[in-house]
GROMACS .gro file of C-alpha atoms in nm:
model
  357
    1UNK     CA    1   1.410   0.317  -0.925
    2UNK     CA    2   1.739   0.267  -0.814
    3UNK     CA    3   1.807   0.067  -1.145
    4UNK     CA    4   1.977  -0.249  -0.967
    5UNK     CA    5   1.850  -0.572  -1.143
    6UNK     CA    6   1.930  -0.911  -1.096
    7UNK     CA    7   1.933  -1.154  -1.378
    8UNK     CA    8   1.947  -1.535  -1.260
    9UNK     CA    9   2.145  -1.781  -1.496
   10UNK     CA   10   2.167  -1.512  -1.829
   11UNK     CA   11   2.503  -1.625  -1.974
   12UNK     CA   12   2.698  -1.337  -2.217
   13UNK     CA   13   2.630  -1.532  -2.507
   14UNK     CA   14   2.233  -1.528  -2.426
   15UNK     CA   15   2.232  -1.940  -2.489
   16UNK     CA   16   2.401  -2.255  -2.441
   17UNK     CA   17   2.442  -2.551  -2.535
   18UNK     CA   18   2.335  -2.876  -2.416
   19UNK     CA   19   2.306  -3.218  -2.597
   20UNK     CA   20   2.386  -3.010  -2.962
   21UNK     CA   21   2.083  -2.817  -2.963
   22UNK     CA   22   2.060  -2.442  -2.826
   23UNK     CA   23   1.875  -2.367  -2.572
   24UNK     CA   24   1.805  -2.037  -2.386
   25UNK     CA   25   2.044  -1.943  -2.021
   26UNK     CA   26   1.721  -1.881  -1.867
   27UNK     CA   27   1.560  -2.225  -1.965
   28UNK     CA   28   1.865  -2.392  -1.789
   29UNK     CA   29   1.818  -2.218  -1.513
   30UNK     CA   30   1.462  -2.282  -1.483
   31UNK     CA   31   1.557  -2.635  -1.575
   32UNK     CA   32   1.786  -2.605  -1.263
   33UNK     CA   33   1.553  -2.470  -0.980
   34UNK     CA   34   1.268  -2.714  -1.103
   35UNK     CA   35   1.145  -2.786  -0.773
   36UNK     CA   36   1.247  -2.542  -0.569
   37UNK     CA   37   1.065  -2.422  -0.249
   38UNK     CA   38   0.918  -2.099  -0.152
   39UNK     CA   39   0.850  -2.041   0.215
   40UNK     CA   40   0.595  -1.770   0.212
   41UNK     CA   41   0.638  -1.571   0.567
   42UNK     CA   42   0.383  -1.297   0.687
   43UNK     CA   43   0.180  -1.179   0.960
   44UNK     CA   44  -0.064  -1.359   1.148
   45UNK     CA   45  -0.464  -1.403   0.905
   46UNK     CA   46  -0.672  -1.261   1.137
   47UNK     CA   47  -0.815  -0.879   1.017
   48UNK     CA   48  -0.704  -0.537   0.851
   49UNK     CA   49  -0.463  -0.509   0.573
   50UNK     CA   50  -0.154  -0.689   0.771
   51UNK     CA   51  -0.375  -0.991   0.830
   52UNK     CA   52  -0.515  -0.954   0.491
   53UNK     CA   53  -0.161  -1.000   0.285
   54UNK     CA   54  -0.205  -1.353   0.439
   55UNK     CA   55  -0.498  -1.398   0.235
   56UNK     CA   56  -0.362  -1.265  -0.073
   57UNK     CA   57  -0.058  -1.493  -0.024
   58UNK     CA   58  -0.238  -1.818  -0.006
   59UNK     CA   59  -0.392  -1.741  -0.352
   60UNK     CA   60  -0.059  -1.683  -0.507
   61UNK     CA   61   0.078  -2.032  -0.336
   62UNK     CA   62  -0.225  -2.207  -0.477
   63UNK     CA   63  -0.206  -2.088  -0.824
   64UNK     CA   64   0.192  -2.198  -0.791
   65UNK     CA   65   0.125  -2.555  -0.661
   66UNK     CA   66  -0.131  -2.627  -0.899
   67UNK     CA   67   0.142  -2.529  -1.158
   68UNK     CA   68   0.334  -2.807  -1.035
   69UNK     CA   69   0.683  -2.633  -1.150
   70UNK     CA   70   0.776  -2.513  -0.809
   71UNK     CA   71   0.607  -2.519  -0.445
   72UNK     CA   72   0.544  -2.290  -0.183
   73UNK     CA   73   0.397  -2.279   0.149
   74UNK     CA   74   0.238  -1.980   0.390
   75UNK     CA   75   0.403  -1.940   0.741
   76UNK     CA   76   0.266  -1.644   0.976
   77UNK     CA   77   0.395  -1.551   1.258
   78UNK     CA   78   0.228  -1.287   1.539
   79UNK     CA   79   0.566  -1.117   1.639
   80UNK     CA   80   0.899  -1.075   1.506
   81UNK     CA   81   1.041  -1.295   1.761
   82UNK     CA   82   0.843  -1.585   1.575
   83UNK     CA   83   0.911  -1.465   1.236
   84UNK     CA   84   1.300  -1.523   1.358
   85UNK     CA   85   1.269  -1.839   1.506
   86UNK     CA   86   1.069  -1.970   1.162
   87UNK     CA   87   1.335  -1.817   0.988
   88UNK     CA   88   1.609  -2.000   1.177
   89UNK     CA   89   1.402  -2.352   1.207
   90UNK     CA   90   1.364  -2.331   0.794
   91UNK     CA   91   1.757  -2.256   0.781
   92UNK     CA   92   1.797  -2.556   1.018
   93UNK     CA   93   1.664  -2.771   0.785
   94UNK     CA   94   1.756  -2.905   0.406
   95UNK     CA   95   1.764  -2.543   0.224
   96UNK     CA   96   1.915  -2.696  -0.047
   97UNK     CA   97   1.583  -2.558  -0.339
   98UNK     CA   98   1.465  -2.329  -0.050
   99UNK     CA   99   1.383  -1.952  -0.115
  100UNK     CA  100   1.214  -1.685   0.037
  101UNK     CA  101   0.927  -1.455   0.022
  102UNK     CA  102   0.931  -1.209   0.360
  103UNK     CA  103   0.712  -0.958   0.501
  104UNK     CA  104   0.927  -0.903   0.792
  105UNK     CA  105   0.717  -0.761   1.100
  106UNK     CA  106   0.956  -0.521   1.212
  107UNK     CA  107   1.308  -0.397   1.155
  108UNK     CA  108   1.464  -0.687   1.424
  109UNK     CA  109   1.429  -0.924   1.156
  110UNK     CA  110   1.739  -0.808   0.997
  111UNK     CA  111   1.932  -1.081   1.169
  112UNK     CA  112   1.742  -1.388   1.034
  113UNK     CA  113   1.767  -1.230   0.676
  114UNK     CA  114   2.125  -1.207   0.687
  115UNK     CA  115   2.163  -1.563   0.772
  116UNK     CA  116   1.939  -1.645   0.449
  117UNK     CA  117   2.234  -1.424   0.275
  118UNK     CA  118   2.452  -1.592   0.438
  119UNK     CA  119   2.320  -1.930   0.348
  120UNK     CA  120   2.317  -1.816  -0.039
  121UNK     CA  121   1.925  -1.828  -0.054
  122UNK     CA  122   1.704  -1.619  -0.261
  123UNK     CA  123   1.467  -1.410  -0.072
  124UNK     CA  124   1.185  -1.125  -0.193
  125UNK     CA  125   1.125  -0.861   0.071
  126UNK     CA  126   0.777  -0.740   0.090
  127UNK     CA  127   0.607  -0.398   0.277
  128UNK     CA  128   0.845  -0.328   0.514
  129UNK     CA  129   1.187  -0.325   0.322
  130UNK     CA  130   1.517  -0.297   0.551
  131UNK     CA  131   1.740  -0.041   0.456
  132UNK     CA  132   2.053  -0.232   0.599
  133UNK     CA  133   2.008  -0.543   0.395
  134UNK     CA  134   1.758  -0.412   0.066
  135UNK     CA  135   2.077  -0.478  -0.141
  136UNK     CA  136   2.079  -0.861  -0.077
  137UNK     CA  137   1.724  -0.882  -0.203
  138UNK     CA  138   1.622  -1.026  -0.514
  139UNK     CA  139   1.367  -0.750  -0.551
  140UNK     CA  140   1.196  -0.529  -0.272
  141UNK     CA  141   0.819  -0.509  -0.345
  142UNK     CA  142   0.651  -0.185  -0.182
  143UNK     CA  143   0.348   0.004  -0.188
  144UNK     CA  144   0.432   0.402  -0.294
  145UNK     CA  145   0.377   0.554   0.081
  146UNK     CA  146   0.473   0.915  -0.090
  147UNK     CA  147   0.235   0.802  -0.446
  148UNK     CA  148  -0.057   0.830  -0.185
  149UNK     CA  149  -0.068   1.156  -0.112
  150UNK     CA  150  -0.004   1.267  -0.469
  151UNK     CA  151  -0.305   1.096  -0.596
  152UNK     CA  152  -0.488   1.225  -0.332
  153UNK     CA  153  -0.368   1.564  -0.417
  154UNK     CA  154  -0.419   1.506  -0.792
  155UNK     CA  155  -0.779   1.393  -0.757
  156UNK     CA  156  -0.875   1.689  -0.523
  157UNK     CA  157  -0.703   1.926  -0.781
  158UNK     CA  158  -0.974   1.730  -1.056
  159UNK     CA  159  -1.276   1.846  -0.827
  160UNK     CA  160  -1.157   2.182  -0.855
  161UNK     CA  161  -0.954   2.254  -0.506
  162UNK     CA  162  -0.800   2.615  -0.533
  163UNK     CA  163  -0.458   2.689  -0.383
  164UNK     CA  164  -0.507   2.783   0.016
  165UNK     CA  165  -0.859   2.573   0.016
  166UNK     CA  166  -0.870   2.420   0.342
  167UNK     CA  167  -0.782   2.098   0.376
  168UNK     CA  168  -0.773   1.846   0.672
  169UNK     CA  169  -0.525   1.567   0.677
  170UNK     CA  170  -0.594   1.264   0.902
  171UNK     CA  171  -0.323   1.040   0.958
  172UNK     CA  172  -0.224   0.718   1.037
  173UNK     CA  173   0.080   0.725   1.317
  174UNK     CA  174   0.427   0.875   1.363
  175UNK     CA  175   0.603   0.638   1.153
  176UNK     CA  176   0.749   0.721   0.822
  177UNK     CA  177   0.477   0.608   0.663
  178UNK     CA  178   0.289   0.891   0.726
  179UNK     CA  179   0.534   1.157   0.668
  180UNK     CA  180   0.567   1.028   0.291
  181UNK     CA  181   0.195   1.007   0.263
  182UNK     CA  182   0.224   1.347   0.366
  183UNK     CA  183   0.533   1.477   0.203
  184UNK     CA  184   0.344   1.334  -0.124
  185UNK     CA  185   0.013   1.575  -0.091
  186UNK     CA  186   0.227   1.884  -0.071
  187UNK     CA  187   0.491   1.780  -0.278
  188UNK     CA  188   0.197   1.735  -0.544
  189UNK     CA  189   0.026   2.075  -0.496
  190UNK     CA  190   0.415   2.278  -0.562
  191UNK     CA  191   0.457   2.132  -0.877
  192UNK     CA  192   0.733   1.911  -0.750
  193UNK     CA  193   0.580   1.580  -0.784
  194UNK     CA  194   0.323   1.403  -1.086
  195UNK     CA  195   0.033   1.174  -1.082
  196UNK     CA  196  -0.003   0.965  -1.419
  197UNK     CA  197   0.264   1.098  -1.575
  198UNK     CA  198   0.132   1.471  -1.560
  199UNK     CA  199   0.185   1.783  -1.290
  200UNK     CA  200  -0.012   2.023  -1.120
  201UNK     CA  201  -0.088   2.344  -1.389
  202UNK     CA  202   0.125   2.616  -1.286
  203UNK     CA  203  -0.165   2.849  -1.204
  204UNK     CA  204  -0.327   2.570  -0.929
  205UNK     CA  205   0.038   2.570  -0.754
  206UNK     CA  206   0.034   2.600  -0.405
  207UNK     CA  207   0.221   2.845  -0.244
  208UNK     CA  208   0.457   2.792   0.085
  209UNK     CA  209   0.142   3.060   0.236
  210UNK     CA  210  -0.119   2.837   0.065
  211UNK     CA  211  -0.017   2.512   0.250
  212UNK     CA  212  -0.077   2.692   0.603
  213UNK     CA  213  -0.423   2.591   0.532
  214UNK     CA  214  -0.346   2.210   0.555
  215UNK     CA  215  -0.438   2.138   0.915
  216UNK     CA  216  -0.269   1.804   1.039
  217UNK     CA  217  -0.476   1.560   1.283
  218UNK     CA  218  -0.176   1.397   1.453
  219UNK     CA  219  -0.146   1.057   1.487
  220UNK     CA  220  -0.515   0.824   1.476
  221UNK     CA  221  -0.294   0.509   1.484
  222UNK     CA  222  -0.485   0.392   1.178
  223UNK     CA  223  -0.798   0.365   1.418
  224UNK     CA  224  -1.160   0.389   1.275
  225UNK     CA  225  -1.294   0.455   1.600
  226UNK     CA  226  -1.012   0.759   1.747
  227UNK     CA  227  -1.078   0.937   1.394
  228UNK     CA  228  -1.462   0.900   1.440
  229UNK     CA  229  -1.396   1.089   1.781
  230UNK     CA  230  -1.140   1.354   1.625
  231UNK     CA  231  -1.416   1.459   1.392
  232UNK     CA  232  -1.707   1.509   1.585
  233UNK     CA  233  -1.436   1.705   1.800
  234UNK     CA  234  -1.357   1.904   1.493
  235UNK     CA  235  -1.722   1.935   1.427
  236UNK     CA  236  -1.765   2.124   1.729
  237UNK     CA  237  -1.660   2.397   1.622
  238UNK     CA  238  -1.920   2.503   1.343
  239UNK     CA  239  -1.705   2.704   1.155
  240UNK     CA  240  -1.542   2.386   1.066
  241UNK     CA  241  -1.801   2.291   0.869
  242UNK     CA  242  -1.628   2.502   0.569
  243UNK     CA  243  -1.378   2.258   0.522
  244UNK     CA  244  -1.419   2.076   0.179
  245UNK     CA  245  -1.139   1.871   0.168
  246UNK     CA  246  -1.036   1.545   0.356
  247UNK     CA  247  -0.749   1.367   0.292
  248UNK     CA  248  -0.757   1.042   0.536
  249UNK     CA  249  -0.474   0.860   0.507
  250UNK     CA  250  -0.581   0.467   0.501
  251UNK     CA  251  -0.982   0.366   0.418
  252UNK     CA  252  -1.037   0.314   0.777
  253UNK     CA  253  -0.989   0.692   0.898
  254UNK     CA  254  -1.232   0.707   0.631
  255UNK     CA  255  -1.463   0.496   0.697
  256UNK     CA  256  -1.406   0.722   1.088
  257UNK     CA  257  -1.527   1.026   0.915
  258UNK     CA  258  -1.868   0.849   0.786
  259UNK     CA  259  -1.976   0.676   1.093
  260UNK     CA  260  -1.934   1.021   1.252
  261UNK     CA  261  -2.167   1.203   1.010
  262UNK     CA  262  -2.382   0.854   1.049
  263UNK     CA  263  -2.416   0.871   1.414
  264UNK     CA  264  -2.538   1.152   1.650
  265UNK     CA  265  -2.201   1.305   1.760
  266UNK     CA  266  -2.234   1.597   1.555
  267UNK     CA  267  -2.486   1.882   1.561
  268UNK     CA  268  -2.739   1.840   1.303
  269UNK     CA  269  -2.740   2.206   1.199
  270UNK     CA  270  -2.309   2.188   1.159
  271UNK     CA  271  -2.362   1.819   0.981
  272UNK     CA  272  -2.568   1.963   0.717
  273UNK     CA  273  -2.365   2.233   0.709
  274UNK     CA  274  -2.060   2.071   0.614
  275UNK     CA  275  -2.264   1.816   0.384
  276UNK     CA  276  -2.409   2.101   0.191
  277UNK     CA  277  -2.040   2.221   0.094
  278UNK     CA  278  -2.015   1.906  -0.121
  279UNK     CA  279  -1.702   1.774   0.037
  280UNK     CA  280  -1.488   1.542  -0.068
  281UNK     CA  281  -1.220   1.305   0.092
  282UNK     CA  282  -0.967   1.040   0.016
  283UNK     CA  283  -0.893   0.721   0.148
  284UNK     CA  284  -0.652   0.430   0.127
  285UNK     CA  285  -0.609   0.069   0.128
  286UNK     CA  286  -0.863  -0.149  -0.041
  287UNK     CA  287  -1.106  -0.201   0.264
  288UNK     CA  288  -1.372  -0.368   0.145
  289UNK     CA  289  -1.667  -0.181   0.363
  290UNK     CA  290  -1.515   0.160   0.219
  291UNK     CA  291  -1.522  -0.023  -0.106
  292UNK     CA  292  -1.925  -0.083  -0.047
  293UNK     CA  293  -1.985   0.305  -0.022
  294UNK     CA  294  -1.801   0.337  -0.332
  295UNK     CA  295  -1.984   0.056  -0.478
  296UNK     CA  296  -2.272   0.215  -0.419
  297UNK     CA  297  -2.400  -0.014  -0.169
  298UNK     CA  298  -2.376   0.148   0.214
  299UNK     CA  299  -2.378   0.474   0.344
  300UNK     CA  300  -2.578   0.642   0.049
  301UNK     CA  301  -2.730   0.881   0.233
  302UNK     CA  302  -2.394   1.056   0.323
  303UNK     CA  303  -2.207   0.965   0.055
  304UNK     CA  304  -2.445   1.125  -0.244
  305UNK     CA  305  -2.414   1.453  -0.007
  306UNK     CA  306  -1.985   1.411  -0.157
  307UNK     CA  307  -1.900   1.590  -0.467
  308UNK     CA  308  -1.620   1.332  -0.451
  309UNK     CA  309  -1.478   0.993  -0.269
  310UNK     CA  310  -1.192   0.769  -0.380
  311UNK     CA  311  -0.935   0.526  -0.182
  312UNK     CA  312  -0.600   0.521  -0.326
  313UNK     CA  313  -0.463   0.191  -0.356
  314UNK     CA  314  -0.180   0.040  -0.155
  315UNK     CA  315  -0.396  -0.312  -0.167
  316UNK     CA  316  -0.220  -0.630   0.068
  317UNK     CA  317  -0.270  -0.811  -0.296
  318UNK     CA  318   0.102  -0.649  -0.359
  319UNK     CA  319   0.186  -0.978  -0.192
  320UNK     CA  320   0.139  -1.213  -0.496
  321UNK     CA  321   0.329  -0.934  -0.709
  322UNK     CA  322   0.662  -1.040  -0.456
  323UNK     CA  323   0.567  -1.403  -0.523
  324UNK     CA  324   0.562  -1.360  -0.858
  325UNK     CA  325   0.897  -1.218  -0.876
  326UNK     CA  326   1.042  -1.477  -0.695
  327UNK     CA  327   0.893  -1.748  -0.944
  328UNK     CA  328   1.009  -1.492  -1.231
  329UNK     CA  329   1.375  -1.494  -1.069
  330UNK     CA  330   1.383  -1.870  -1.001
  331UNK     CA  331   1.241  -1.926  -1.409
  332UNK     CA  332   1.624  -1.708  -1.463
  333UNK     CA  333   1.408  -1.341  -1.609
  334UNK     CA  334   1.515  -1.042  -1.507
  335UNK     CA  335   1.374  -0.901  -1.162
  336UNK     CA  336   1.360  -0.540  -1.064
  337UNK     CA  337   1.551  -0.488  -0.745
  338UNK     CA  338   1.354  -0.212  -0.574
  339UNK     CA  339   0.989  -0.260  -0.705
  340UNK     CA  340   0.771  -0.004  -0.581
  341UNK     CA  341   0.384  -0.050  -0.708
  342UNK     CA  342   0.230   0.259  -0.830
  343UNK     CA  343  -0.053   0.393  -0.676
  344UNK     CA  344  -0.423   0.450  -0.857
  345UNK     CA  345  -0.736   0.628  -0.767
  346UNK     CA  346  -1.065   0.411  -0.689
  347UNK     CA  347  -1.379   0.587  -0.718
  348UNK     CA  348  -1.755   0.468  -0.791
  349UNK     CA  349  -1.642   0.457  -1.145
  350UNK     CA  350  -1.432   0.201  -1.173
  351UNK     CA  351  -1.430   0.034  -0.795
  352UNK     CA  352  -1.553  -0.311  -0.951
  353UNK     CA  353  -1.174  -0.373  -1.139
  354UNK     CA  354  -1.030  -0.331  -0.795
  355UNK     CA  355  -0.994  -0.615  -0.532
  356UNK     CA  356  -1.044  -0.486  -0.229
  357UNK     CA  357  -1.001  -0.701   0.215
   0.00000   0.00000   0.00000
């Protein structure tokens, strides 16, 4: 945490006065921003977890409007050329009670946040958090990209993975997204990182030698259907089948890796193979038809075969936590400036307290 908050209407003295009776700063300046607007801007509702946040958001706005204190409104946009121009038609407008919740769709956006700055309005980034203007935020709301791979780590470490076991890491793109997600796994196993508070025991440390043993898929551009392919590739070799440990980096690689045991891509002699090692594998994100497996519900056949499955969260629900502090900032509490969500482990267990897209 970089410690930066930002406290709306909190006078020295903690009250003032109005009419000769006391009343709390932070009633006044709830008092004051009674009415205010929130303009609620994400991608485009149509599928995965960017369409999803949409979703999510439009709960949030609901439970707001009903509350009758404050309103708010979803805007999507498809591209960040959109996003700008709703930015700038908003801006163009009466702004006097306006503020912002943004999930800005790429790093181009900069420019239409700065004239929100500019203009004096509060705004809440979400997801994708620009380094060039984070200070200006009220709070930056994020998923932990690095968290990932450390509970992943963490919860293969609880099924008893040794140092130098091999492992096989599937991820998403080149972005920096995945290098945290990886950074986090290895960061995990060398002691230099904790999950819930606790570290790896010294004598399951992995050695610089031990992480050779990590092999890295490149980039599956967070594609179901391109890890699906990658695995029956990796299948064909059938010493392959050894490997106990997958660590996909999002639910959909994931949900790749089952449909390729599912299907008939793989040799049936290597399949069983690799299913009677008891593997286990990670995923990430909240998808609801990797949620079903862990449910108990789809896939049964494969998944029993698992000594272990779990999706880490990083759930598009994150969006009503950045509404929230923008409600909590306008009602004058004290917001968190960078707000990064940490991450938990979802298995069969306790999958039904999770909401899941």
């Amino acid at each position: 945490m970089k410690g930066n908050k930002i406290l709306a209407g909190v006078l020295s003295a903690g009250m003032v006065l109005s009419s000769g009776t006391a009343v709390f700063a932070g009633e006044t300046e709830a008092s004051a921003n009674a009415g205010a607007h929130i303009y609620v801007l994400t991608s485009t509702e149509d599928h995965g977890w960017t369409g999803s946040v949409a979703t999510f958001a439009k709960e949030k706005i609901k439970e707001i409007n009903d509350a009758g204190t404050y309103s708010a409104e979803l805007i999507t946009a498809a591209s960040a050329a959109d996003q700008i121009t709703q930015i700038e038609d908003i801006l163009a407008g009466d702004t006097k009670n306006a503020a912002f919740v943004i999930q800005p769709l790429d790093d181009t956006v900069q420019s239409a946040i700065q004239e929100i700055v500019d203009a004096g309005i509060p705004y809440v980034a979400f997801d994708r958090i620009i380094d060039a203007v984070s200070s200006t935020a009220v709070s930056n709301v994020k998923g932990d990209n690095s968290g990932i791979g450390v509970a992943a780590a963490s919860y293969f470490t609880g099924l008893g993975m040794k140092p130098g076991d091999a492992v096989y890491v599937y991820e998403g793109d080149t972005s920096s997204v995945t290098t945290l997600r990886d950074q986090g796994f290895t960061d995990y196993l060398k002691g230099d990182a904790e999950f819930e508070g606790k570290k790896i025991d010294d004598d399951l440390k992995w050695t610089d030698d031990d992480l050779k043993n990590i092999t890295y898929s490149g980039a599956m551009n967070w594609s179901r259907s391109d890890t699906k392919t990658s695995f029956e590739s990796l299948m064909g070799d059938p010493k392959n089948a050894d490997i106990k440990w997958i660590y996909a980096e999002d639910d959909e690689l994931a949900m790749g890796v089952l449909e390729a045991l599912n299907g008939g891509g793989i040799d049936d002699a290597t399949k069983q193979k690799f299913l009677d090692n008891g593997p286990a594998m990670t995923g990430c994100g909240g998808l609801d038809e990797y949620y079903e497996v862990l449910r108990g519900n789809s896939y049964q056949d494969i998944a029993k075969k698992f000594s272990g499955l779990c999706s880490v969260t990083y759930s598009p629900a994150m969006i009503q936590t950045a509404i929230q502090d923008m409600v909590d900032h306008l009602d004058g509490k004290e917001v968190t400036q960078d707000h990064v969500i940490a991450c938990e482990n979802v298995t069969a267990d306790n999958v039904a307290d999770y909401p899941s897209f």
